[in-house]
mmCIF file of C-alpha atoms and ligand atoms in Angstrom:
data_model
loop_
_atom_site.group_PDB
_atom_site.id
_atom_site.type_symbol
_atom_site.label_atom_id
_atom_site.label_comp_id
_atom_site.label_asym_id
_atom_site.label_seq_id
_atom_site.Cartn_x
_atom_site.Cartn_y
_atom_site.Cartn_z
ATOM 1 C CA UNK A 724 14.140 -27.976 -28.553
ATOM 2 C CA UNK A 725 12.469 -24.737 -27.589
ATOM 3 C CA UNK A 726 14.137 -23.231 -24.817
ATOM 4 C CA UNK A 727 11.935 -21.893 -21.425
ATOM 5 C CA UNK A 728 13.415 -20.140 -18.155
ATOM 6 C CA UNK A 729 12.308 -20.496 -14.614
ATOM 7 C CA UNK A 730 13.865 -16.898 -12.965
ATOM 8 C CA UNK A 731 13.045 -16.740 -9.675
ATOM 9 C CA UNK A 732 14.912 -14.232 -7.320
ATOM 10 C CA UNK A 733 13.155 -16.201 -4.582
ATOM 11 C CA UNK A 734 12.780 -19.838 -5.366
ATOM 12 C CA UNK A 735 10.198 -22.389 -5.699
ATOM 13 C CA UNK A 736 10.286 -25.435 -3.485
ATOM 14 C CA UNK A 737 12.228 -28.184 -4.784
ATOM 15 C CA UNK A 738 9.731 -30.045 -5.755
ATOM 16 C CA UNK A 739 7.898 -27.981 -7.768
ATOM 17 C CA UNK A 740 10.864 -26.635 -9.629
ATOM 18 C CA UNK A 741 11.118 -30.492 -10.660
ATOM 19 C CA UNK A 742 7.884 -30.757 -11.350
ATOM 20 C CA UNK A 743 8.121 -27.526 -13.487
ATOM 21 C CA UNK A 744 11.470 -29.344 -15.242
ATOM 22 C CA UNK A 745 9.741 -33.064 -15.843
ATOM 23 C CA UNK A 746 6.479 -31.583 -17.399
ATOM 24 C CA UNK A 747 8.987 -29.673 -20.128
ATOM 25 C CA UNK A 748 11.063 -32.370 -20.205
ATOM 26 C CA UNK A 749 8.583 -34.647 -21.818
ATOM 27 C CA UNK A 750 7.267 -32.560 -23.883
ATOM 28 C CA UNK A 751 10.733 -32.085 -25.350
ATOM 29 C CA UNK A 752 11.405 -28.610 -24.233
ATOM 30 C CA UNK A 753 14.635 -27.059 -22.445
ATOM 31 C CA UNK A 754 14.198 -26.083 -18.694
ATOM 32 C CA UNK A 755 16.547 -24.281 -16.920
ATOM 33 C CA UNK A 756 16.658 -21.923 -13.608
ATOM 34 C CA UNK A 757 18.244 -19.027 -12.699
ATOM 35 C CA UNK A 758 17.804 -18.767 -8.990
ATOM 36 C CA UNK A 759 17.905 -16.790 -6.046
ATOM 37 C CA UNK A 760 19.859 -14.288 -8.613
ATOM 38 C CA UNK A 761 21.186 -11.028 -7.021
ATOM 39 C CA UNK A 762 22.440 -9.368 -9.957
ATOM 40 C CA UNK A 763 20.156 -7.749 -12.742
ATOM 41 C CA UNK A 764 23.030 -9.005 -15.370
ATOM 42 C CA UNK A 765 22.701 -12.670 -14.352
ATOM 43 C CA UNK A 766 18.926 -12.462 -15.576
ATOM 44 C CA UNK A 767 20.191 -10.498 -18.618
ATOM 45 C CA UNK A 768 22.863 -12.849 -19.614
ATOM 46 C CA UNK A 769 20.200 -15.929 -19.261
ATOM 47 C CA UNK A 770 17.342 -14.996 -21.240
ATOM 48 C CA UNK A 771 19.522 -14.346 -23.728
ATOM 49 C CA UNK A 772 18.534 -16.978 -25.990
ATOM 50 C CA UNK A 773 15.061 -18.325 -24.136
ATOM 51 C CA UNK A 774 11.937 -18.392 -26.198
ATOM 52 C CA UNK A 775 9.651 -18.710 -22.636
ATOM 53 C CA UNK A 776 10.295 -17.047 -18.836
ATOM 54 C CA UNK A 777 8.341 -18.440 -16.125
ATOM 55 C CA UNK A 778 8.894 -15.611 -13.051
ATOM 56 C CA UNK A 779 7.459 -14.585 -9.903
ATOM 57 C CA UNK A 780 8.294 -11.224 -8.669
ATOM 58 C CA UNK A 781 10.911 -10.790 -10.746
ATOM 59 C CA UNK A 782 10.983 -7.402 -12.888
ATOM 60 C CA UNK A 783 11.055 -7.753 -16.497
ATOM 61 C CA UNK A 784 11.770 -4.109 -17.936
ATOM 62 C CA UNK A 785 12.078 -3.176 -21.403
ATOM 63 C CA UNK A 786 15.970 -3.968 -20.493
ATOM 64 C CA UNK A 787 15.154 -7.210 -19.287
ATOM 65 C CA UNK A 788 12.806 -7.748 -23.311
ATOM 66 C CA UNK A 789 15.540 -6.246 -25.190
ATOM 67 C CA UNK A 790 18.207 -9.369 -24.131
ATOM 68 C CA UNK A 791 15.564 -11.721 -25.211
ATOM 69 C CA UNK A 792 15.316 -11.073 -28.736
ATOM 70 C CA UNK A 793 13.865 -14.975 -28.838
ATOM 71 C CA UNK A 794 11.407 -14.932 -25.843
ATOM 72 C CA UNK A 795 7.549 -15.620 -27.613
ATOM 73 C CA UNK A 796 5.535 -15.429 -23.322
ATOM 74 C CA UNK A 797 7.014 -14.679 -19.683
ATOM 75 C CA UNK A 798 4.206 -16.184 -17.410
ATOM 76 C CA UNK A 799 4.043 -14.533 -14.064
ATOM 77 C CA UNK A 800 3.356 -17.626 -11.977
ATOM 78 C CA UNK A 801 0.767 -15.914 -9.878
ATOM 79 C CA UNK A 802 -1.705 -13.435 -9.430
ATOM 80 C CA UNK A 803 0.022 -9.877 -9.552
ATOM 81 C CA UNK A 804 1.710 -8.853 -12.903
ATOM 82 C CA UNK A 805 2.819 -5.238 -11.398
ATOM 83 C CA UNK A 806 6.409 -6.496 -12.473
ATOM 84 C CA UNK A 807 5.619 -6.514 -15.845
ATOM 85 C CA UNK A 808 6.672 -3.948 -18.244
ATOM 86 C CA UNK A 809 2.955 -5.340 -20.132
ATOM 87 C CA UNK A 810 3.560 -1.958 -22.874
ATOM 88 C CA UNK A 811 7.230 -3.397 -23.597
ATOM 89 C CA UNK A 812 5.714 -6.709 -24.030
ATOM 90 C CA UNK A 813 3.410 -5.984 -26.495
ATOM 91 C CA UNK A 814 6.300 -3.843 -28.263
ATOM 92 C CA UNK A 815 8.249 -6.812 -28.274
ATOM 93 C CA UNK A 816 5.294 -9.386 -29.679
ATOM 94 C CA UNK A 817 6.053 -11.093 -26.519
ATOM 95 C CA UNK A 818 2.892 -12.585 -24.816
ATOM 96 C CA UNK A 819 2.634 -12.034 -20.503
ATOM 97 C CA UNK A 820 -0.285 -14.152 -19.123
ATOM 98 C CA UNK A 821 -0.827 -14.617 -15.363
ATOM 99 C CA UNK A 822 -1.614 -18.305 -13.556
ATOM 100 C CA UNK A 823 -5.142 -16.549 -11.246
ATOM 101 C CA UNK A 824 -6.086 -18.180 -8.376
ATOM 102 C CA UNK A 825 -3.184 -20.449 -7.793
ATOM 103 C CA UNK A 826 -1.405 -19.752 -4.614
ATOM 104 C CA UNK A 827 -4.136 -17.745 -3.239
ATOM 105 C CA UNK A 828 -5.085 -20.036 -0.455
ATOM 106 C CA UNK A 829 -1.218 -19.930 0.600
ATOM 107 C CA UNK A 830 -1.308 -15.875 0.383
ATOM 108 C CA UNK A 831 -5.214 -16.380 2.717
ATOM 109 C CA UNK A 832 -3.358 -18.498 5.127
ATOM 110 C CA UNK A 833 -0.636 -16.328 5.702
ATOM 111 C CA UNK A 834 -3.300 -13.374 6.536
ATOM 112 C CA UNK A 835 -4.387 -15.184 9.412
ATOM 113 C CA UNK A 836 -1.024 -16.367 10.812
ATOM 114 C CA UNK A 837 0.274 -12.632 11.182
ATOM 115 C CA UNK A 838 -3.394 -11.228 12.423
ATOM 116 C CA UNK A 839 -3.066 -14.154 15.289
ATOM 117 C CA UNK A 840 0.443 -13.343 15.642
ATOM 118 C CA UNK A 841 -0.499 -9.795 16.180
ATOM 119 C CA UNK A 842 -3.517 -10.426 18.341
ATOM 120 C CA UNK A 843 -1.919 -12.615 20.885
ATOM 121 C CA UNK A 844 1.118 -9.301 20.856
ATOM 122 C CA UNK A 845 3.536 -11.177 19.117
ATOM 123 C CA UNK A 846 3.568 -14.025 21.254
ATOM 124 C CA UNK A 847 5.544 -12.115 24.293
ATOM 125 C CA UNK A 848 3.528 -14.240 27.016
ATOM 126 C CA UNK A 849 0.951 -10.908 28.306
ATOM 127 C CA UNK A 850 -2.874 -11.758 27.362
ATOM 128 C CA UNK A 851 -4.233 -10.687 23.621
ATOM 129 C CA UNK A 852 -7.296 -10.925 21.958
ATOM 130 C CA UNK A 853 -9.548 -13.513 19.862
ATOM 131 C CA UNK A 854 -10.410 -13.286 16.559
ATOM 132 C CA UNK A 855 -13.713 -14.442 17.275
ATOM 133 C CA UNK A 856 -16.648 -12.066 17.124
ATOM 134 C CA UNK A 857 -14.399 -9.552 15.168
ATOM 135 C CA UNK A 858 -15.293 -7.731 11.981
ATOM 136 C CA UNK A 859 -13.276 -8.548 9.310
ATOM 137 C CA UNK A 860 -13.381 -5.653 5.958
ATOM 138 C CA UNK A 861 -11.945 -7.431 2.685
ATOM 139 C CA UNK A 862 -11.081 -4.781 0.480
ATOM 140 C CA UNK A 863 -11.177 -6.665 -3.306
ATOM 141 C CA UNK A 864 -13.367 -10.088 -2.788
ATOM 142 C CA UNK A 865 -11.004 -11.751 -6.077
ATOM 143 C CA UNK A 866 -9.377 -15.076 -5.163
ATOM 144 C CA UNK A 867 -7.239 -14.652 -2.432
ATOM 145 C CA UNK A 868 -10.197 -12.242 -0.567
ATOM 146 C CA UNK A 869 -12.611 -15.511 -1.391
ATOM 147 C CA UNK A 870 -10.149 -17.743 0.303
ATOM 148 C CA UNK A 871 -9.827 -15.326 3.178
ATOM 149 C CA UNK A 872 -13.392 -15.287 3.707
ATOM 150 C CA UNK A 873 -13.456 -18.381 4.223
ATOM 151 C CA UNK A 874 -10.723 -19.248 6.175
ATOM 152 C CA UNK A 875 -12.289 -15.876 8.149
ATOM 153 C CA UNK A 876 -15.540 -18.209 9.250
ATOM 154 C CA UNK A 877 -13.958 -20.485 10.690
ATOM 155 C CA UNK A 878 -12.408 -17.872 12.975
ATOM 156 C CA UNK A 879 -15.822 -17.119 13.683
ATOM 157 C CA UNK A 880 -15.694 -13.507 12.409
ATOM 158 C CA UNK A 881 -17.876 -11.372 10.841
ATOM 159 C CA UNK A 882 -17.067 -10.513 7.474
ATOM 160 C CA UNK A 883 -18.034 -7.751 4.825
ATOM 161 C CA UNK A 884 -16.268 -7.085 1.399
ATOM 162 C CA UNK A 885 -15.859 -3.902 -0.824
ATOM 163 C CA UNK A 886 -14.945 -4.437 -4.294
ATOM 164 C CA UNK A 887 -17.015 -2.460 -6.744
ATOM 165 C CA UNK A 888 -16.063 -4.450 -10.049
ATOM 166 C CA UNK A 889 -17.404 -8.041 -8.472
ATOM 167 C CA UNK A 890 -21.284 -8.587 -8.597
ATOM 168 C CA UNK A 891 -22.572 -8.288 -5.076
ATOM 169 C CA UNK A 892 -24.211 -11.548 -5.690
ATOM 170 C CA UNK A 893 -21.304 -13.300 -5.805
ATOM 171 C CA UNK A 894 -19.770 -12.095 -2.107
ATOM 172 C CA UNK A 895 -23.296 -12.856 -0.973
ATOM 173 C CA UNK A 896 -23.312 -16.205 -2.160
ATOM 174 C CA UNK A 897 -20.078 -16.865 0.292
ATOM 175 C CA UNK A 898 -21.991 -15.351 2.709
ATOM 176 C CA UNK A 899 -20.507 -11.920 2.903
ATOM 177 C CA UNK A 900 -22.094 -8.878 3.366
ATOM 178 C CA UNK A 901 -21.573 -6.401 0.475
ATOM 179 C CA UNK A 902 -20.185 -2.658 1.431
ATOM 180 C CA UNK A 903 -21.102 -0.173 -0.382
ATOM 181 C CA UNK A 904 -18.120 1.986 -0.008
ATOM 182 C CA UNK A 905 -14.755 2.032 0.775
ATOM 183 C CA UNK A 906 -15.355 4.707 4.464
ATOM 184 C CA UNK A 907 -18.243 2.423 5.793
ATOM 185 C CA UNK A 908 -15.382 -0.596 5.062
ATOM 186 C CA UNK A 909 -12.491 1.495 7.026
ATOM 187 C CA UNK A 910 -15.423 2.766 9.848
ATOM 188 C CA UNK A 911 -16.470 0.175 10.638
ATOM 189 C CA UNK A 912 -14.086 -2.913 11.025
ATOM 190 C CA UNK A 913 -12.085 -4.652 13.669
ATOM 191 C CA UNK A 914 -9.385 -5.639 10.725
ATOM 192 C CA UNK A 915 -9.252 -4.776 7.145
ATOM 193 C CA UNK A 916 -7.296 -6.979 4.196
ATOM 194 C CA UNK A 917 -6.032 -5.548 1.418
ATOM 195 C CA UNK A 918 -6.461 -7.207 -1.359
ATOM 196 C CA UNK A 919 -5.830 -4.806 -4.252
ATOM 197 C CA UNK A 920 -3.357 -5.065 -7.022
ATOM 198 C CA UNK A 921 -1.215 -2.166 -7.560
ATOM 199 C CA UNK A 922 -2.374 -0.127 -10.298
ATOM 200 C CA UNK A 923 -1.844 3.324 -10.543
ATOM 201 C CA UNK A 924 -5.497 4.308 -9.587
ATOM 202 C CA UNK A 925 -4.995 2.448 -6.514
ATOM 203 C CA UNK A 926 -0.699 2.905 -5.630
ATOM 204 C CA UNK A 927 -0.926 5.443 -2.678
ATOM 205 C CA UNK A 928 -4.503 5.045 -2.242
ATOM 206 C CA UNK A 929 -4.677 3.793 1.488
ATOM 207 C CA UNK A 930 -3.537 7.511 2.435
ATOM 208 C CA UNK A 931 -4.335 9.414 5.687
ATOM 209 C CA UNK A 932 -7.974 10.141 5.025
ATOM 210 C CA UNK A 933 -8.381 6.640 4.513
ATOM 211 C CA UNK A 934 -6.899 5.302 7.596
ATOM 212 C CA UNK A 935 -8.456 8.635 9.528
ATOM 213 C CA UNK A 936 -11.730 6.410 9.110
ATOM 214 C CA UNK A 937 -10.233 3.571 10.412
ATOM 215 C CA UNK A 938 -11.378 2.204 14.241
ATOM 216 C CA UNK A 939 -9.846 2.778 17.285
ATOM 217 C CA UNK A 940 -7.545 -0.361 17.648
ATOM 218 C CA UNK A 941 -8.423 -1.083 14.078
ATOM 219 C CA UNK A 942 -5.587 -3.619 12.145
ATOM 220 C CA UNK A 943 -4.978 -2.852 8.581
ATOM 221 C CA UNK A 944 -3.712 -6.520 6.766
ATOM 222 C CA UNK A 945 -1.383 -5.997 3.628
ATOM 223 C CA UNK A 946 -0.497 -9.229 1.657
ATOM 224 C CA UNK A 947 -0.772 -7.541 -1.856
ATOM 225 C CA UNK A 948 1.302 -5.338 -2.442
ATOM 226 C CA UNK A 949 3.505 -2.548 -0.654
ATOM 227 C CA UNK A 950 2.821 0.154 -3.224
ATOM 228 C CA UNK A 951 -0.943 0.773 -2.090
ATOM 229 C CA UNK A 952 0.046 2.195 1.263
ATOM 230 C CA UNK A 953 1.031 5.793 1.132
ATOM 231 C CA UNK A 954 4.016 5.245 3.604
ATOM 232 C CA UNK A 955 4.610 8.576 4.817
ATOM 233 C CA UNK A 956 0.860 9.309 5.616
ATOM 234 C CA UNK A 957 1.001 5.708 8.018
ATOM 235 C CA UNK A 958 3.266 7.169 9.820
ATOM 236 C CA UNK A 959 2.167 9.651 10.448
ATOM 237 C CA UNK A 960 -0.733 8.200 11.133
ATOM 238 C CA UNK A 961 0.957 6.630 13.341
ATOM 239 C CA UNK A 962 1.990 9.386 15.199
ATOM 240 C CA UNK A 963 -1.007 11.119 15.570
ATOM 241 C CA UNK A 964 -3.089 8.078 16.382
ATOM 242 C CA UNK A 965 -1.901 5.785 19.147
ATOM 243 C CA UNK A 966 -4.166 2.545 18.452
ATOM 244 C CA UNK A 967 -3.945 1.834 14.594
ATOM 245 C CA UNK A 968 -1.781 -1.555 13.731
ATOM 246 C CA UNK A 969 -0.138 -2.318 10.562
ATOM 247 C CA UNK A 970 0.254 -5.685 10.009
ATOM 248 C CA UNK A 971 2.413 -6.580 6.319
ATOM 249 C CA UNK A 972 3.632 -9.257 4.481
ATOM 250 C CA UNK A 973 5.898 -6.103 2.208
ATOM 251 C CA UNK A 974 7.516 -4.713 4.901
ATOM 252 C CA UNK A 975 7.499 -0.505 3.751
ATOM 253 C CA UNK A 976 10.474 1.757 3.109
ATOM 254 C CA UNK A 977 10.201 3.370 6.392
ATOM 255 C CA UNK A 978 10.340 -0.217 8.108
ATOM 256 C CA UNK A 979 12.984 0.717 10.516
ATOM 257 C CA UNK A 980 11.474 3.988 11.934
ATOM 258 C CA UNK A 981 7.957 2.573 12.102
ATOM 259 C CA UNK A 982 10.209 -0.704 14.031
ATOM 260 C CA UNK A 983 11.671 1.913 16.023
ATOM 261 C CA UNK A 984 9.008 3.982 16.998
ATOM 262 C CA UNK A 985 6.320 1.294 17.051
ATOM 263 C CA UNK A 986 7.385 -2.278 17.822
ATOM 264 C CA UNK A 987 4.209 -3.166 19.160
ATOM 265 C CA UNK A 988 1.614 -2.113 16.280
ATOM 266 C CA UNK A 989 3.482 -3.103 13.788
ATOM 267 C CA UNK A 990 4.482 -6.272 11.915
ATOM 268 C CA UNK A 991 6.710 -7.331 8.814
ATOM 269 C CA UNK A 992 7.674 -10.768 7.524
ATOM 270 C CA UNK A 993 11.539 -10.296 6.414
ATOM 271 C CA UNK A 994 10.817 -11.172 2.886
ATOM 272 C CA UNK A 995 7.254 -11.792 1.279
ATOM 273 C CA UNK A 996 6.185 -14.813 1.854
ATOM 274 C CA UNK A 997 2.313 -14.641 0.953
ATOM 275 C CA UNK A 998 2.942 -17.379 -1.742
ATOM 276 C CA UNK A 999 5.643 -19.360 -0.197
ATOM 277 C CA UNK A 1000 4.576 -22.874 0.292
ATOM 278 C CA UNK A 1001 4.970 -26.247 -1.591
ATOM 279 C CA UNK A 1002 1.187 -26.302 -3.045
ATOM 280 C CA UNK A 1003 1.024 -22.859 -3.887
ATOM 281 C CA UNK A 1004 4.476 -23.131 -5.882
ATOM 282 C CA UNK A 1005 2.671 -26.398 -7.414
ATOM 283 C CA UNK A 1006 0.203 -24.847 -8.883
ATOM 284 C CA UNK A 1007 1.001 -21.678 -10.277
ATOM 285 C CA UNK A 1008 4.692 -23.366 -11.193
ATOM 286 C CA UNK A 1009 2.268 -26.471 -13.259
ATOM 287 C CA UNK A 1010 -0.560 -24.012 -14.218
ATOM 288 C CA UNK A 1011 2.590 -21.639 -15.764
ATOM 289 C CA UNK A 1012 4.353 -24.784 -17.157
ATOM 290 C CA UNK A 1013 0.929 -26.322 -18.610
ATOM 291 C CA UNK A 1014 -0.119 -22.556 -20.207
ATOM 292 C CA UNK A 1015 3.809 -22.257 -21.912
ATOM 293 C CA UNK A 1016 3.386 -26.213 -23.227
ATOM 294 C CA UNK A 1017 -0.406 -24.977 -24.844
ATOM 295 C CA UNK A 1018 0.640 -21.681 -25.937
ATOM 296 C CA UNK A 1019 3.137 -23.170 -28.503
ATOM 297 C CA UNK A 1020 1.767 -26.774 -29.199
ATOM 298 C CA UNK A 1021 -2.219 -25.276 -29.191
ATOM 299 C CA UNK A 1022 -2.086 -21.022 -29.624
ATOM 300 C CA UNK A 1023 -3.803 -21.012 -26.864
ATOM 301 C CA UNK A 1024 -3.820 -17.104 -25.034
ATOM 302 C CA UNK A 1025 -5.862 -17.792 -21.788
ATOM 303 C CA UNK A 1026 -4.828 -15.765 -18.980
ATOM 304 C CA UNK A 1027 -3.069 -13.402 -21.033
ATOM 305 C CA UNK A 1028 -2.714 -10.027 -19.193
ATOM 306 C CA UNK A 1029 -1.417 -7.721 -22.700
HETATM 307 C C1 LIG B 1916 1.213 -13.253 -6.358
HETATM 308 O O1 LIG B 1916 0.808 -11.763 -7.014
HETATM 309 O O2 LIG B 1916 0.976 -14.044 -7.432
HETATM 310 C C2 LIG B 1916 1.770 -12.838 -4.958
HETATM 311 O O3 LIG B 1916 2.053 -11.989 -4.634
HETATM 312 C C3 LIG B 1916 2.813 -13.810 -4.901
HETATM 313 O O4 LIG B 1916 4.011 -13.209 -5.246
HETATM 314 P P1 LIG B 1916 5.555 -14.522 -5.918
HETATM 315 O O5 LIG B 1916 5.411 -15.221 -6.360
HETATM 316 O O6 LIG B 1916 6.481 -13.192 -5.954
HETATM 317 O O7 LIG B 1916 5.389 -14.684 -3.983
#
């Protein structure tokens, strides 16, 4: 019997976990769960006899792969796979997939939850501002960016986007204006929403130089990855400029310092919450389960990323 392990330090909603279990049971697979683990050794032990793995932001390193001699496939139930050592997986003959688009609406909705919270001064009773009429710049127009654009229209925002990897026509088809370079995006918008993956090109790319292009009073929203921010530059820029606001679903390493010095100008969720909805968990979890079954039964490798 093929053994699947669902290893989620941040567990899926119960309704999603139940559906994943039932899909595997119906297919005649065994499905175990390792949830809320706090020690890497728990993961190393649990993967020992796993042939397939479903994960979220859980780190799949060479060490984990070495501890999983039977492993054939890892599916990251979500979009970003920077938590998986792809080269090591390939060297171990392990296929890695993601489930693009399945949790993107949840992340996009959180962008607006955080923007409203910030615009209304953390609900502290003082007079805030509205999103209507403000200009929103979407940095990278993938599945989340597209959903952000759709929701922004409902708020009455003007939406522009920068993404050199997406054809202009695809962005314009959504009624979004294409901006040709990053500097123009950063200098012209009241809100910038980041949707870039963490790659060697993007890590620490949001640096002092780029931040200094932003409009007075503008807000940077990060539901992507903390690694794309140059955190030292961010702190320095906060100190040099007294209007930039930074709200993020992935707290920076210097969170305590930022919050102590600039409590009104930043906000961080206590844990990465973007994809943490029942719907996103169901969509991504079911997609992951089905991808594993079609891989074993039919050799289908759609959404392979290595
Ligand atoms: C993703 O890449 O899909 C999102 O960042 C969500 O990550 P999570 O599954 O760890 O919440």
